[in-house]
mmCIF file of C-alpha atoms in Angstrom:
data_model
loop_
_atom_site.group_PDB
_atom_site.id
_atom_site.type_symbol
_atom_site.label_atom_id
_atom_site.label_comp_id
_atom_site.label_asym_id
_atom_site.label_seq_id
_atom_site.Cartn_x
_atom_site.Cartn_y
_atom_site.Cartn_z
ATOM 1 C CA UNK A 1 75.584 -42.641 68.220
ATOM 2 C CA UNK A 2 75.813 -43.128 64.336
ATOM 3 C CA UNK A 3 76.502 -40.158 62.360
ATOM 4 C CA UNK A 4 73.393 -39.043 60.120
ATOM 5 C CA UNK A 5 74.483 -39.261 56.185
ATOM 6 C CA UNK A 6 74.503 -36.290 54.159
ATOM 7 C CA UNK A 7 72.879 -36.339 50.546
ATOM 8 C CA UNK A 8 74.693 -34.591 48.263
ATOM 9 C CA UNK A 9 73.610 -30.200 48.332
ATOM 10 C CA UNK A 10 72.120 -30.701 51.901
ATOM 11 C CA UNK A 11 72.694 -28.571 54.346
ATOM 12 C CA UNK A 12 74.619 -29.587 57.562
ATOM 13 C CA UNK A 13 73.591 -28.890 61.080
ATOM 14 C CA UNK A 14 75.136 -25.471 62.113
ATOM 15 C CA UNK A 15 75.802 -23.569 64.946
ATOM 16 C CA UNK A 16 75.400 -20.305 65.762
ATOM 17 C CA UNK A 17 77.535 -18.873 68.623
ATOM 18 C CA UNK A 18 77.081 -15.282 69.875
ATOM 19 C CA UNK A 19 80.393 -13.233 70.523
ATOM 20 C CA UNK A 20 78.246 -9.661 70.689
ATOM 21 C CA UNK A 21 78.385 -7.270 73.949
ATOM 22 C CA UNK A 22 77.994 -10.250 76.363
ATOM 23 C CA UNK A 23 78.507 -13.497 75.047
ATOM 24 C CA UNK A 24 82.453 -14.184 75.006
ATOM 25 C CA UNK A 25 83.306 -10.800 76.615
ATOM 26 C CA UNK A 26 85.440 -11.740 79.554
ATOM 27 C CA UNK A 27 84.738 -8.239 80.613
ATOM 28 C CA UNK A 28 80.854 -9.350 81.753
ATOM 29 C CA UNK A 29 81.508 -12.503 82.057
ATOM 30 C CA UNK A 30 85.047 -13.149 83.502
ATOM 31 C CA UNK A 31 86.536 -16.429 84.438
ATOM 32 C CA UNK A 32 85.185 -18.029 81.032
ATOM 33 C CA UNK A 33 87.093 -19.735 78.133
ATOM 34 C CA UNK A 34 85.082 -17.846 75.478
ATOM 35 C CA UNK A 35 88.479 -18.385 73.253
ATOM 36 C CA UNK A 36 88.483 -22.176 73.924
ATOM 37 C CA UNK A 37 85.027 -22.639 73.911
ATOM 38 C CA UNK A 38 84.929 -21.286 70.318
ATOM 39 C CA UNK A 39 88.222 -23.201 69.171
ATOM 40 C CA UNK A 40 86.479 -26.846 70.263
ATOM 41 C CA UNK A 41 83.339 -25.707 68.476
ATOM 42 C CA UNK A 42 85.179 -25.059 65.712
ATOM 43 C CA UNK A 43 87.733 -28.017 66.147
ATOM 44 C CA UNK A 44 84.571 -30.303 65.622
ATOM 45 C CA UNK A 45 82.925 -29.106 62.730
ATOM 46 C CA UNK A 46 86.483 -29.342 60.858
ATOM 47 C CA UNK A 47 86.801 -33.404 62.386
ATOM 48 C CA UNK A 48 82.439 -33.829 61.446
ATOM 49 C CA UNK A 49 83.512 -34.444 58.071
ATOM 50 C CA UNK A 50 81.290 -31.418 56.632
ATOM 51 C CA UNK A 51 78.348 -32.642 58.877
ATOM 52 C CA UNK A 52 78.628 -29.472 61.136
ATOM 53 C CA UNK A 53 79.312 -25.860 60.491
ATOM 54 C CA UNK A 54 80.181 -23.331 63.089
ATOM 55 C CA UNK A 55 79.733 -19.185 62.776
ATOM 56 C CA UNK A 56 79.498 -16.758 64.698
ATOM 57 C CA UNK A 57 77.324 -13.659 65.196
ATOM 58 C CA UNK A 58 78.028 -10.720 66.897
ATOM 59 C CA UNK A 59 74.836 -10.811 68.906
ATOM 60 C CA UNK A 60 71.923 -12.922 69.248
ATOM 61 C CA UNK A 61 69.670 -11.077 71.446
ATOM 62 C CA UNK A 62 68.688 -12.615 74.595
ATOM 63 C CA UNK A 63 72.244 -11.267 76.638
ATOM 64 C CA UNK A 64 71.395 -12.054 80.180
ATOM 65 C CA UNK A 65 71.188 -15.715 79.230
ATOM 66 C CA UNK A 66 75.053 -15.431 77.714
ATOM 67 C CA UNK A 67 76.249 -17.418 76.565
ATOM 68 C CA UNK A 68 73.729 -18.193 73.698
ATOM 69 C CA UNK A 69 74.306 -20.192 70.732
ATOM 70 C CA UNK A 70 71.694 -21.449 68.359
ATOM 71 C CA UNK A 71 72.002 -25.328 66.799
ATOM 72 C CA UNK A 72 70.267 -25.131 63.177
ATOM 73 C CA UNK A 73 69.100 -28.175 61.636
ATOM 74 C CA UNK A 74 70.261 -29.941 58.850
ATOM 75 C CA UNK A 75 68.285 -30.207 55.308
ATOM 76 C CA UNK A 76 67.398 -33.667 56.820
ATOM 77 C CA UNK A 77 66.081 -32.244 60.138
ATOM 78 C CA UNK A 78 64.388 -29.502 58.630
ATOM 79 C CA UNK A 79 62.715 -31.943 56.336
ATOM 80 C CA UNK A 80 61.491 -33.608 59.566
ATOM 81 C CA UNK A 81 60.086 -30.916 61.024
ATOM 82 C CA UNK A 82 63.457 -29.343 62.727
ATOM 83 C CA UNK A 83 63.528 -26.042 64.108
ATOM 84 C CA UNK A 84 66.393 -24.253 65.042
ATOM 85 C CA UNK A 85 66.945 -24.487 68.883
ATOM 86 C CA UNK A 86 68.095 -21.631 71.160
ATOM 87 C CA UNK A 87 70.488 -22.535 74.251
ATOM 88 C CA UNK A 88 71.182 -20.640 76.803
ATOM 89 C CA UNK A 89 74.167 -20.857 79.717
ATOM 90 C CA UNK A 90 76.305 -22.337 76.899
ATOM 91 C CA UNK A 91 79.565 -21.362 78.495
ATOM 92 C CA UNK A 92 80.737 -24.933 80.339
ATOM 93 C CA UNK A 93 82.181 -28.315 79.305
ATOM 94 C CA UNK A 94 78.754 -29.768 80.481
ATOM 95 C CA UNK A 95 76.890 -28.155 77.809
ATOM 96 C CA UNK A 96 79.331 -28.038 74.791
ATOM 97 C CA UNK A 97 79.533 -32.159 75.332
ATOM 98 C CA UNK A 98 75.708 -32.429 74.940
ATOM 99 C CA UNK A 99 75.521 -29.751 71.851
ATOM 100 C CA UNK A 100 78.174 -31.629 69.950
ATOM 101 C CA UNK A 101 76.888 -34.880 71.044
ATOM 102 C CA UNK A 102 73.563 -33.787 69.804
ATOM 103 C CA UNK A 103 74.930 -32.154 65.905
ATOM 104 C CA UNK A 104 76.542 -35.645 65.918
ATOM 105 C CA UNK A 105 73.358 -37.755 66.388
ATOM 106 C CA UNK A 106 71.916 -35.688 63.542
ATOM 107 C CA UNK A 107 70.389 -32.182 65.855
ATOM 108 C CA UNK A 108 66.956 -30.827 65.346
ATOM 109 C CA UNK A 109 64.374 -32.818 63.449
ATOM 110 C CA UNK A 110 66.460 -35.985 63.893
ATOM 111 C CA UNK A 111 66.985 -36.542 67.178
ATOM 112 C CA UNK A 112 66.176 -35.695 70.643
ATOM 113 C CA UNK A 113 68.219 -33.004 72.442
ATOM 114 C CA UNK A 114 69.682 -34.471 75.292
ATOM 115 C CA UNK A 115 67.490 -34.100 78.629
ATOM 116 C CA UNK A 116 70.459 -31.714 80.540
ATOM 117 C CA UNK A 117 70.385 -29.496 76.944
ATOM 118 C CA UNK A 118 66.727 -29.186 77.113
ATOM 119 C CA UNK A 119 66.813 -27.456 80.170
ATOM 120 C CA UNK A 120 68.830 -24.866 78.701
ATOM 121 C CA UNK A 121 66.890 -24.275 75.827
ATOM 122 C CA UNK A 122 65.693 -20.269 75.869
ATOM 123 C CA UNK A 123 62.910 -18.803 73.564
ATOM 124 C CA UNK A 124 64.544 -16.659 70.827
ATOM 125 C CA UNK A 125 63.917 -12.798 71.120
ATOM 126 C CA UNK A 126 61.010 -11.656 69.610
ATOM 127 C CA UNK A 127 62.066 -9.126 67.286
#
């Protein structure tokens, strides 16, 4: 996949990765990498070359779906109609591949999610 150019001010694709009362806790969910999941997040938005961002929230909302994150479009994606997109049952190697494979191609509003990822996608909560 070709990385999607950034104009000069736009915003990058960004993720959002819950680490609130459920997400990342090892205490609910035990046996996860929550650490190591975050670190290769974070690892690829330093090696994107500015064309992803990672933060983190303390909670997101929908917690028996942990882990969430949410993958925000770029300026570009937004521009084409990108909304953010809320996944769900984030914590394997499965799912981080096709989220970073995904920011790479460009995310939300540039390309398609990947058909595995689209399973996982979760409304956001309502209020």
């Amino acid at each position: 996949m070709t990385p999607v150019p950034i104009r000069y001010g736009a915003r990058p694709c960004s993720l959002v990765v819950c680490r609130g009362c459920c997400c990342g806790d090892a205490r609910k969910n035990p046996g996860m990498d929550h650490a190591g999941q975050l670190a290769r997040l974070r690892a690829a938005a330093e090696a994107s070359g500015g064309r992803l961002v990672v933060r983190t929230s303390d909670c997101l909302g929908p917690c028996d779906q942990a882990n969430v994150l949410v993958v925000q479009p770029s300026t570009e994606g937004r521009r084409r109609g990108g909304r953010a997109a809320w996944i769900g049952w984030s914590a394997d190697d499965d799912c981080l591949d096709e989220v970073l494979a995904w920011t790479e191609a460009g995310g939300p509003g540039v390309s398609p999610p990947p058909a595995a990822l689209a399973l996982q996608m979760i409304d956001p909560p309502k209020n």
